[in-house]
XYZ file of C-alpha atoms in Angstrom:
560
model
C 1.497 7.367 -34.568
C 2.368 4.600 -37.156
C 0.861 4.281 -40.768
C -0.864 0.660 -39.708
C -3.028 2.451 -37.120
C -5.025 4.348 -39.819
C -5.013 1.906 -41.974
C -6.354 -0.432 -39.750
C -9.118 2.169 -38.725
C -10.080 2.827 -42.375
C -10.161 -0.604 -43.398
C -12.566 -1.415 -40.602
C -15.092 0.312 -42.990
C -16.313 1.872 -39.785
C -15.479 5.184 -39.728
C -18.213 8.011 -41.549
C -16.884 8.736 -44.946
C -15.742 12.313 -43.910
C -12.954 11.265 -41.613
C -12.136 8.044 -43.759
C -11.508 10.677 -46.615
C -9.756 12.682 -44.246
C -7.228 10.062 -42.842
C -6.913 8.521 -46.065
C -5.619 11.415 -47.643
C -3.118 11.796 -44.974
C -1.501 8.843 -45.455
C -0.125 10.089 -49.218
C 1.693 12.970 -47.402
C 5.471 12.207 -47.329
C 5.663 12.156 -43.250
C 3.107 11.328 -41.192
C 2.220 14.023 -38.381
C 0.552 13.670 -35.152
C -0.520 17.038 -35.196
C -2.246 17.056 -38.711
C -3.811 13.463 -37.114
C -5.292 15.487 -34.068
C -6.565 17.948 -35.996
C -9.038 15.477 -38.249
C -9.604 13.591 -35.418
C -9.450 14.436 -31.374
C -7.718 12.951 -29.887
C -10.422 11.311 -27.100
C -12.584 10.097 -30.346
C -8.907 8.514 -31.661
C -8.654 6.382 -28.379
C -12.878 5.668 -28.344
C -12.410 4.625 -31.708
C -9.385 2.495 -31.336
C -10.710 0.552 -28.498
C -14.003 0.116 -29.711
C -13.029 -1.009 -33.369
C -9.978 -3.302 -32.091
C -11.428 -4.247 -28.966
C -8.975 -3.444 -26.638
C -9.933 -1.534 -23.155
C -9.601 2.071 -22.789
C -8.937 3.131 -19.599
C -8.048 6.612 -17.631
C -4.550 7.347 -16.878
C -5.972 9.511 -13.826
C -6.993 6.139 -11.822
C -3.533 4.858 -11.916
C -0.671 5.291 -9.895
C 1.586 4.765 -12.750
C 4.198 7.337 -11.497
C 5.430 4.926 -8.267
C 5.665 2.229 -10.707
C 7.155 3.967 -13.629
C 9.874 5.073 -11.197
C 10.048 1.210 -9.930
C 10.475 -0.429 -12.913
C 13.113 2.409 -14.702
C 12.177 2.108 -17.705
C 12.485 5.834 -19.001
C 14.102 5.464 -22.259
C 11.575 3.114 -23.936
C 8.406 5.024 -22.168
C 9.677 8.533 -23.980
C 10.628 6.517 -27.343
C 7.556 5.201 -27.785
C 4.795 6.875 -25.338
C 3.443 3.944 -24.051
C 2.979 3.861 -19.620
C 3.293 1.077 -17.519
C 0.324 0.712 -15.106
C 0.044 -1.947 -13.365
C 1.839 -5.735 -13.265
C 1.695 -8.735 -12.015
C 4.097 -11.579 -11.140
C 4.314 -12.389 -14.968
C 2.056 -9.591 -16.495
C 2.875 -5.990 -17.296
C -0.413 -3.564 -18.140
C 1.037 -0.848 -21.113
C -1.310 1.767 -21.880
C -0.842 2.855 -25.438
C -2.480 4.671 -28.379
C -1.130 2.773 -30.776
C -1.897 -0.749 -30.142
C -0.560 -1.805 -33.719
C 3.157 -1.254 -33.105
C 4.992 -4.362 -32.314
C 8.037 -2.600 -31.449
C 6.237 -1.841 -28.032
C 5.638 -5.111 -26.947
C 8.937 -6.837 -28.256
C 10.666 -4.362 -26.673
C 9.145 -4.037 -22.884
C 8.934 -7.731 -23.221
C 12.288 -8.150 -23.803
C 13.384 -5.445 -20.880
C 11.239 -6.653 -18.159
C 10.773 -10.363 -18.958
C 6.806 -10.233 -18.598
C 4.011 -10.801 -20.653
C 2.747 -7.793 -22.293
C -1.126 -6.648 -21.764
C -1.939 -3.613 -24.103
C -4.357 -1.142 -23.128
C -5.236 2.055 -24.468
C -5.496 5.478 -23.304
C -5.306 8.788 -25.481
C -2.547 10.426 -26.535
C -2.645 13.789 -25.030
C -3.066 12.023 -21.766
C 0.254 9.592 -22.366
C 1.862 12.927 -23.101
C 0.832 14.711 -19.845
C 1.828 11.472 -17.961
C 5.188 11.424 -19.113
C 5.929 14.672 -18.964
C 5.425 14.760 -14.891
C 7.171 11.586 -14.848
C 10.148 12.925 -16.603
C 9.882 16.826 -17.264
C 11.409 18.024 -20.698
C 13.383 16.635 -22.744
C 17.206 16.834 -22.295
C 19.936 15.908 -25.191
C 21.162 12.499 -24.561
C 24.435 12.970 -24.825
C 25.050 9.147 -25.677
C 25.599 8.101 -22.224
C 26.019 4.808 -21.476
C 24.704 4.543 -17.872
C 22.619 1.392 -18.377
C 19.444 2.195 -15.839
C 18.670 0.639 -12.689
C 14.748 -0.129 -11.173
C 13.716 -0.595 -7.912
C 13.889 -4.255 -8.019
C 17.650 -4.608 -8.813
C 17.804 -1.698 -5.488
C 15.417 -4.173 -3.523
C 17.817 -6.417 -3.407
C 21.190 -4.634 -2.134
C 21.361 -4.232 1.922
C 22.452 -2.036 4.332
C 26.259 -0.682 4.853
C 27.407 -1.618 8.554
C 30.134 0.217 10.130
C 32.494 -2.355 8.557
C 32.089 -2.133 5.237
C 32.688 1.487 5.213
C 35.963 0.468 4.924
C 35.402 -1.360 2.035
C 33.529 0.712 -0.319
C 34.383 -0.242 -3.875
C 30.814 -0.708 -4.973
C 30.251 2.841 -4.321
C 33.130 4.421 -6.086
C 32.474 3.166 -9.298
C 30.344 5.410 -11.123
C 28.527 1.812 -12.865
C 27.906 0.696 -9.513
C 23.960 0.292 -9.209
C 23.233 3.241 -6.217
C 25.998 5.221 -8.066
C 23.380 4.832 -11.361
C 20.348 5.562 -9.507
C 21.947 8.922 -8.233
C 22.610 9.307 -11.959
C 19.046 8.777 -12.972
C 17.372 11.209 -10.034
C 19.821 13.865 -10.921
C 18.874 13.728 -14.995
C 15.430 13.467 -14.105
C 15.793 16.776 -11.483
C 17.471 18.578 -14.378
C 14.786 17.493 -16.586
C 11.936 18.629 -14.424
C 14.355 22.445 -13.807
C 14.105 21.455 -9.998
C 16.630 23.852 -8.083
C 16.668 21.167 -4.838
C 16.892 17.412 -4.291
C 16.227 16.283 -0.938
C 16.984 12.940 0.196
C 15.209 12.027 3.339
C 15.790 9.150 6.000
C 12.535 7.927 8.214
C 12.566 4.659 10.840
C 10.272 2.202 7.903
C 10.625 4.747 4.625
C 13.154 6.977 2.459
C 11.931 9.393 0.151
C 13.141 11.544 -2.056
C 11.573 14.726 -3.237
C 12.410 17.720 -6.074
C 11.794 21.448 -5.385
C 10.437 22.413 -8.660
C 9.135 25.970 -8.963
C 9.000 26.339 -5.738
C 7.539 23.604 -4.453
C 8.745 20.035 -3.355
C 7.105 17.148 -4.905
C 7.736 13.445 -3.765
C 9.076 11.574 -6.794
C 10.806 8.344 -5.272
C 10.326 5.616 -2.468
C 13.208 3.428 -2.787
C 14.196 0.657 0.474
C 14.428 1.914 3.856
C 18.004 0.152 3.529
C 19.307 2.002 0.977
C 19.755 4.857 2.881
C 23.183 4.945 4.236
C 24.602 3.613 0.475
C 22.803 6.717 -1.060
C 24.115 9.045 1.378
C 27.441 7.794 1.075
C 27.670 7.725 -2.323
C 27.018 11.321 -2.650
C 29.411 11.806 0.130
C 32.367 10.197 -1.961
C 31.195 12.699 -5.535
C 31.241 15.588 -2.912
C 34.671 14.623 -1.524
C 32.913 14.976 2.085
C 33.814 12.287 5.534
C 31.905 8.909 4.829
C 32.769 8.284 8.245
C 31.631 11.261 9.819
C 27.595 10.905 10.268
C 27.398 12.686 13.635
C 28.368 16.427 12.453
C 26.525 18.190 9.274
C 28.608 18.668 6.416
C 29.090 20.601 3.452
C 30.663 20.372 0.068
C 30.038 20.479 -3.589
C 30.417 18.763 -6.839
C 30.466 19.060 -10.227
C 29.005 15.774 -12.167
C 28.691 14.982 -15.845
C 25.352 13.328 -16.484
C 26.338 12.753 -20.095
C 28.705 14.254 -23.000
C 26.827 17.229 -23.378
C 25.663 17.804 -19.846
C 26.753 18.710 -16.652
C 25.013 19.576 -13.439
C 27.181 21.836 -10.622
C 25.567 21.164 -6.878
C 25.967 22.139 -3.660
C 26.085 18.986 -0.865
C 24.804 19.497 2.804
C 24.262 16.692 5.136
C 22.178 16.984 8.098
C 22.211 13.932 10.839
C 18.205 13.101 11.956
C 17.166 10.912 13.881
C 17.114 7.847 11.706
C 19.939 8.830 9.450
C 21.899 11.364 7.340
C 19.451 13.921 4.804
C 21.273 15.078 2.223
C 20.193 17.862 -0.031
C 21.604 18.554 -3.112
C 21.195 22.413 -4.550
C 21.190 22.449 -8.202
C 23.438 25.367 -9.388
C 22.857 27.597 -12.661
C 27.059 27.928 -13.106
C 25.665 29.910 -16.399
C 24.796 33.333 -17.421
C 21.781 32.276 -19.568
C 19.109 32.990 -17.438
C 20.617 36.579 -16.819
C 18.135 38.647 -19.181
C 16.903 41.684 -17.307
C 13.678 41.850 -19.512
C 12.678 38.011 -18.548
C 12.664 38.821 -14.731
C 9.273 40.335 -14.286
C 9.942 43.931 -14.102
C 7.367 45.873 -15.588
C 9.020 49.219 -17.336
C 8.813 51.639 -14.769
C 10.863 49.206 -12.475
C 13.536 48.333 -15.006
C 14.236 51.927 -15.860
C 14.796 52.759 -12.038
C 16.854 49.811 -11.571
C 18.826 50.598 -14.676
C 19.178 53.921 -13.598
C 20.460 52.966 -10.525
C 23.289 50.777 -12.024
C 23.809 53.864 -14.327
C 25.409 55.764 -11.236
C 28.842 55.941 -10.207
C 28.553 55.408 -6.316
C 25.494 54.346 -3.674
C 24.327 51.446 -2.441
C 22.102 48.980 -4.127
C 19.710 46.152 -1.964
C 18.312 43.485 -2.634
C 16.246 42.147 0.064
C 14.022 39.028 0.351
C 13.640 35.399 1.871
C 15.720 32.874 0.976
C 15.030 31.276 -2.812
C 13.045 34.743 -3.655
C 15.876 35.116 -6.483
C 18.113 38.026 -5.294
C 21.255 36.459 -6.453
C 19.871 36.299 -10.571
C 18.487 39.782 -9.683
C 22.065 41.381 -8.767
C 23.467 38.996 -11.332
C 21.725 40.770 -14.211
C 22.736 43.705 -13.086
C 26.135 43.062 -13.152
C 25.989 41.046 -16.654
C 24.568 44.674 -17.535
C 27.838 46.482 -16.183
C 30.074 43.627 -16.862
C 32.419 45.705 -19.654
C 36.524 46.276 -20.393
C 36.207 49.377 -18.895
C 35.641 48.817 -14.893
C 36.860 46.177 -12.563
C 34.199 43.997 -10.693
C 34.643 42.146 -7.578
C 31.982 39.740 -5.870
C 32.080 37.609 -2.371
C 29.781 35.203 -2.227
C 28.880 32.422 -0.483
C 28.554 30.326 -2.480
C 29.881 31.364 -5.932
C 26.587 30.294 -7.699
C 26.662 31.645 -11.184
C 29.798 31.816 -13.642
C 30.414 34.783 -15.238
C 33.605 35.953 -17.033
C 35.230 38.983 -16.856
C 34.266 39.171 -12.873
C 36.660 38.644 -10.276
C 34.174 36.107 -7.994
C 35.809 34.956 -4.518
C 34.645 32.323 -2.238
C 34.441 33.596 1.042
C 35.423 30.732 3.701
C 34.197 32.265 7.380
C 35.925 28.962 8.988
C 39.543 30.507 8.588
C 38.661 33.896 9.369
C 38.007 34.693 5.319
C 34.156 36.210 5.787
C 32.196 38.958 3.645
C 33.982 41.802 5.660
C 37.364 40.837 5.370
C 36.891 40.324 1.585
C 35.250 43.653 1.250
C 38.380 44.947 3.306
C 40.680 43.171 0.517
C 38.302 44.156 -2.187
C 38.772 48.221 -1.858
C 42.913 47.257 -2.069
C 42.310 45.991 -5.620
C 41.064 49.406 -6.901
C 37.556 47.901 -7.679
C 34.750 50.360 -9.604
C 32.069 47.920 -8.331
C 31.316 45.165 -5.941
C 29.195 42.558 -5.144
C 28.678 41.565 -1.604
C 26.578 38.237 -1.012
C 24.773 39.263 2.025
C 25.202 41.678 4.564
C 25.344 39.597 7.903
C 26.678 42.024 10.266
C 27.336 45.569 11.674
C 31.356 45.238 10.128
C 30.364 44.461 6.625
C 27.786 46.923 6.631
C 29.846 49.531 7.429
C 32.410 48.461 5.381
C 29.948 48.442 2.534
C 28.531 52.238 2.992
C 32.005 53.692 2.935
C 32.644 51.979 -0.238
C 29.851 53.230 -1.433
C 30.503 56.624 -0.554
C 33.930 56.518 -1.316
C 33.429 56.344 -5.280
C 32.315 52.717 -5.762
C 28.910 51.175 -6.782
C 28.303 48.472 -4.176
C 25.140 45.398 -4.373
C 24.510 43.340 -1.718
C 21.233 41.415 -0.457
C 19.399 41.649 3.026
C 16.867 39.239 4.743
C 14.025 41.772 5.204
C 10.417 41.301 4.077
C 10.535 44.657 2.369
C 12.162 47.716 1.264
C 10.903 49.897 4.071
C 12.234 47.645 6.839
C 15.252 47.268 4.957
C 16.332 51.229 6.432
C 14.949 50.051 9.893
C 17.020 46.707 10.098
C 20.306 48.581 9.050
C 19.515 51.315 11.867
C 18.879 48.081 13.934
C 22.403 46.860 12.946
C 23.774 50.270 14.778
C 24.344 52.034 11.271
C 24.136 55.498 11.926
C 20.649 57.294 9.850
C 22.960 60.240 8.264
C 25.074 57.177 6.639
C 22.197 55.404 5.348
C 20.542 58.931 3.165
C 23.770 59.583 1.939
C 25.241 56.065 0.752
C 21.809 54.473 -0.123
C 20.645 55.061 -3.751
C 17.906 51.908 -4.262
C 16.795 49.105 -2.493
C 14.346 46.613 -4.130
C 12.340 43.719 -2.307
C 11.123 40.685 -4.248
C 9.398 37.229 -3.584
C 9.400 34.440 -6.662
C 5.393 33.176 -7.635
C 4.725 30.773 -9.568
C 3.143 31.348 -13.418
C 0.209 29.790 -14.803
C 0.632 27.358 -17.726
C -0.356 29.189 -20.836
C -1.692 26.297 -21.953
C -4.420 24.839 -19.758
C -5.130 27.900 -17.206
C -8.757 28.475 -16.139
C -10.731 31.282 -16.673
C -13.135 32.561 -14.270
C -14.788 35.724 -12.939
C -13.842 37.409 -10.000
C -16.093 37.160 -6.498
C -17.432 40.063 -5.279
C -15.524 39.408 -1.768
C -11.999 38.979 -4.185
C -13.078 42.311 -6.372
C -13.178 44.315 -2.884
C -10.133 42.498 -1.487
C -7.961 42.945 -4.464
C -9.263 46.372 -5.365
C -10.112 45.209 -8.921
C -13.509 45.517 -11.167
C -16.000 43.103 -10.741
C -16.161 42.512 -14.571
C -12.463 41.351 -14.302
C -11.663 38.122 -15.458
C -8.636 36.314 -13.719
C -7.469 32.855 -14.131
C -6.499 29.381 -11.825
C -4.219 27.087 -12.202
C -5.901 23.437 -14.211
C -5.138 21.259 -11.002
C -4.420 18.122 -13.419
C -2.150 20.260 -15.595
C -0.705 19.289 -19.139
C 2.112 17.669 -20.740
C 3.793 21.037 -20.621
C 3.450 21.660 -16.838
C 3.523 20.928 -12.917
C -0.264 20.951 -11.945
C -0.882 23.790 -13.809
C 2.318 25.784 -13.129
C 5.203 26.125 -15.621
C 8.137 28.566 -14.046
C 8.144 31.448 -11.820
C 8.750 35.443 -12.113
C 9.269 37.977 -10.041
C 7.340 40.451 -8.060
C 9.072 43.718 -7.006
C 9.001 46.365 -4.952
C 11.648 49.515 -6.225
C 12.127 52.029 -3.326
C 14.137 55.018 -4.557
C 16.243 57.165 -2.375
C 14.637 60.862 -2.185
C 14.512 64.251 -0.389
C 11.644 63.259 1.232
C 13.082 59.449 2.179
C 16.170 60.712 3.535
C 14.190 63.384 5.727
C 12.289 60.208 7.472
C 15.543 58.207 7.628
C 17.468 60.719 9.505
C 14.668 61.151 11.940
C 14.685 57.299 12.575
C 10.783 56.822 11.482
C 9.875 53.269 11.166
C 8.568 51.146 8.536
C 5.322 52.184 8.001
C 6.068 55.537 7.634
C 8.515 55.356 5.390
C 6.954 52.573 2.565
C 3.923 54.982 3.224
C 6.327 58.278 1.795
C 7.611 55.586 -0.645
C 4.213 54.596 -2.035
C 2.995 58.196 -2.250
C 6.202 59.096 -4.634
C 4.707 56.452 -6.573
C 6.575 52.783 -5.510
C 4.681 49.860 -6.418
C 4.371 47.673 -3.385
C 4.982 43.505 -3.741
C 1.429 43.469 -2.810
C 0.529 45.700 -6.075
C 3.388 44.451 -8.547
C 1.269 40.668 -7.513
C -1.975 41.900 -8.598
C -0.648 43.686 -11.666
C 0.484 39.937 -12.439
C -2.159 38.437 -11.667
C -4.971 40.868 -13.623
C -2.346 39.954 -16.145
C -2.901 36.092 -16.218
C 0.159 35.160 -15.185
C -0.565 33.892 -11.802
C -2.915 32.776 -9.727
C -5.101 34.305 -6.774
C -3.900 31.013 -4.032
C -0.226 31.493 -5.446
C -0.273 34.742 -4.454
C -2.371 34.266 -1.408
C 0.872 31.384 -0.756
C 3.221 34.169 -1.245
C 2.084 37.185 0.365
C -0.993 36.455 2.102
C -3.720 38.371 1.212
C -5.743 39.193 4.897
């Protein structure tokens, strides 16, 4: 907020004599600060105060769709520099909303990018903040790139490849090439917003594309129908795929650098449909940062047993789960935990997701015969103390993976089960013998990912009688909901996820209903009286904790 703002407002000779004090005495500080601003004045009362004293309109950024035209003008750099939103133009008109009218910089400069006439209008700060913020996530380092940015206009006007011009595809090869920019600007603005996913998707009159973020996709672009094929090719060409080949899925992956400080590793998969290729673009963490045990959303009980787990020699540890439930940061941890001089580690994934030294981490490639069984095979030749399998897919890597693990060696691997206890009936389904399952199996822990509630603009409210007897809770309890507009610091009211767990030790008792083949029930039911916490209880622990919601959950588990 500039220095001319207050003075404009105190020289007015409006303002009550309190507040002119107040703002008068912060202009003799060395540095002006928003913050100490919003704390004299709000920062609604800042934007009444504005308008009515300079006459300009305030409006509500809520009755806007600013975000498709944000995106369609590309204008990203100047909206963050100086927090002003586009929303609305016409032929030779551009609406800003601002809340700081007085700063000539603002007009100059979006006159000067977009070749319009400037209209100021203002809106309050907090809500400029929250705008940009879902327009553009957090802030990344810049990096200096030089990647001049491209809006839908300059897109409108490029046209559909035909077959021809596939052969001809120097436009799309240089990485300054305008579709070869826009790919740029989507993939800073995914890493901005810590989406996982990008999907681009192909309809007969529309193309969209869309983030997962926490979860959950949300539409962020509409660029021409015609753009389609140039989009999908382009990717194509970073991911070293067939641009001819549009009638047979494809895989690949790339690594790009969005600028000199940052690079974004992805996983490419093409899909034909029926009005075009989809590609979608995983985001990959290639980094051991986010490997912190005590950040996962085990509570202590849960950590010890999993610690204690890793703590053993030999058994069999499972991790078990839908897809995108977060198995692979779950065994990851682990093995950052055991990751020492002392032993040798071996993984086989597919794909190799996270990068961490000191492991030996091997690609498994099931189209030349190279698949999780035959690595596990080659693994136990490389005198290996521990190893990592991705998944276990089939009756030969499972039984591969129990004689490891009774054969001296601490073996992880994952499972698509929807929780511990079926875990044990899905391996007896896979024709494992029971009397191999008690002796190799020494934990197996279920999880699903929810989504947590922004600290800073969850709800509180009190708990329905009907939720109180459905959740098993008090009826004095207070719980919260997400703020459905959000913040500046979230997705409508969500801001990352954590885990829920459920941690099924191997016992006396277990192994007694194992090798008499009981089924699921049974067993989570001998489980839960030896004291496991089921996903269903670790969820309300979280959320009698604040941290989630009562529909997230109900998203996740479903609560009957």
């Amino acid at each position: 907020m500039s220095q001319s703002l207050i003075k404009v407002l105190i020289d007015t000779g409006e303002l009550d004599d309190e507040l002119a004090r107040q703002l008068t005495s912060l202009l003799k500080a060395p540095q002006l600060n928003n913050d100490a601003i919003l704390q004299v004045i709000t920062a609604t009362d800042l934007a009444q105060t504005t308008s009515r004293l300079l006459g300009i309109p305030l409006v509500n950024l809520q009755e806007y769709d600013f975000n498709s035209l944000c995106h369609h003008l590309g204008l990203s750099s100047l909206i963050q520099k100086y927090c002003a939103i586009p929303i609305g133009h016409s032929d030779q008109t551009l609406t800003l909303a601002t809340s700081d009218p007085t700063n000539s910089e603002i007009e100059n400069e979006f006159r000067f990018a977009t070749g319009l006439n400037i209209e100021l209008v203002i809106a309050d700060i907090n809500s400029i903040k929250k705008a940009i913020h879902s327009l553009y996530g957090r802030n990344i380092p810049s990096g200096g790139s030089s990647k001049k940015e491209i809006n839908a206009l300059d897109l409108a006007r490029m046209v559909d490849l035909s077959d021809e011009e596939l052969g001809n595809i120097e436009d799309l090869s240089q990485d300054d090439a305008p579709v070869s920019r826009y790919i740029h600007q989507v993939l800073l603005e995914a890493v901005r917003k810590g989406a996982s996913d990008i999907h681009f998707e192909p309809y007969e009159d529309s193309y969209r594309i869309r983030l997962r973020c926490d979860g959950i996709l949300l539409e962020t672009h509409q660029p021409a129908v015609q753009l389609g094929r140039r989009l999908s090719t382009r990717v194509k060409i970073l991911s070293n795929l067939d641009i001819a080949e549009r009638r047979l899925p494809q895989d690949g992956r790339s690594k790009l650098k969005l600028n000199s400080e940052l690079s974004v590793d992805m996983r490419v998969s093409t899909l034909p449909t029926l009005w075009g290729e989809k590609v979608v673009l995983r985001l990959l963490e290639s980094s051991a940062t986010q490997l912190d045990i005590n950040k996962l959303g085990y509570n202590e009980q849960q950590k010890q047993i999993y610690l204690n787990a890793l703590k053993k020699p030999q058994g069999l540890i499972l991790m078990t789960g839908p897809t995108g439930s977060g198995k692979t940061i779950s065994l990851y941890s682990g093995l950052a935990i055991l990751n020492t001089t002392q032993v040798n580690i071996a993984t086989a994934e597919d794909p190799v997701e996270i990068n961490l030294p000191g492991i030996n981490q091997v690609q498994v490639q099931p189209h030349i015969g190279f698949d999780f069984a035959a690595a596990l095979r080659s693994f136990l030749r490389q005198d290996p103390d521990i190893v990592m399998v991705g998944e276990i897919r089939d009756l030969e890597t499972a039984e591969i993976a129990i004689k490891a693990s009774q054969t001296g060696h601490l073996v992880l691997s994952t499972l698509h089960t929807n929780s511990a206890a079926e875990t044990l009936v899905r391996l007896q389904n896979m024709g494992i013998q029971p009397y191999n399952i008690a002796s190799s199996l020494s934990l197996v822990i279920a999880q699903r990912l929810v989504r947590l509630l922004c600290p800073n603009c969850k709800q509180r409210y009190h708990i329905s009688a009907e939720q109180s007897q459905q959740l098993n809770l008090p009826s004095s309890q207070t719980l919260f909901q997400a703020n459905r507009h959000g913040c500046e610091n979230c997705n409508s009211g969500y801001s990352g996820r954590v885990g829920l767990f459920e941690m099924m030790e191997n016992t006396s008792d277990l192994n007694q209903a194992i090798l008499t083949s009981a089924d699921a029930r049974t067993i989570e039911a001998i489980a839960v009286k030896q004291g496991m916490t089921t996903l269903r209880m670790s969820g309300i622990e979280k959320l009698a904790q604040g941290l989630t919601s009562f529909e997230e959950l109900q998203r996740i588990l479903y609560f009957s």
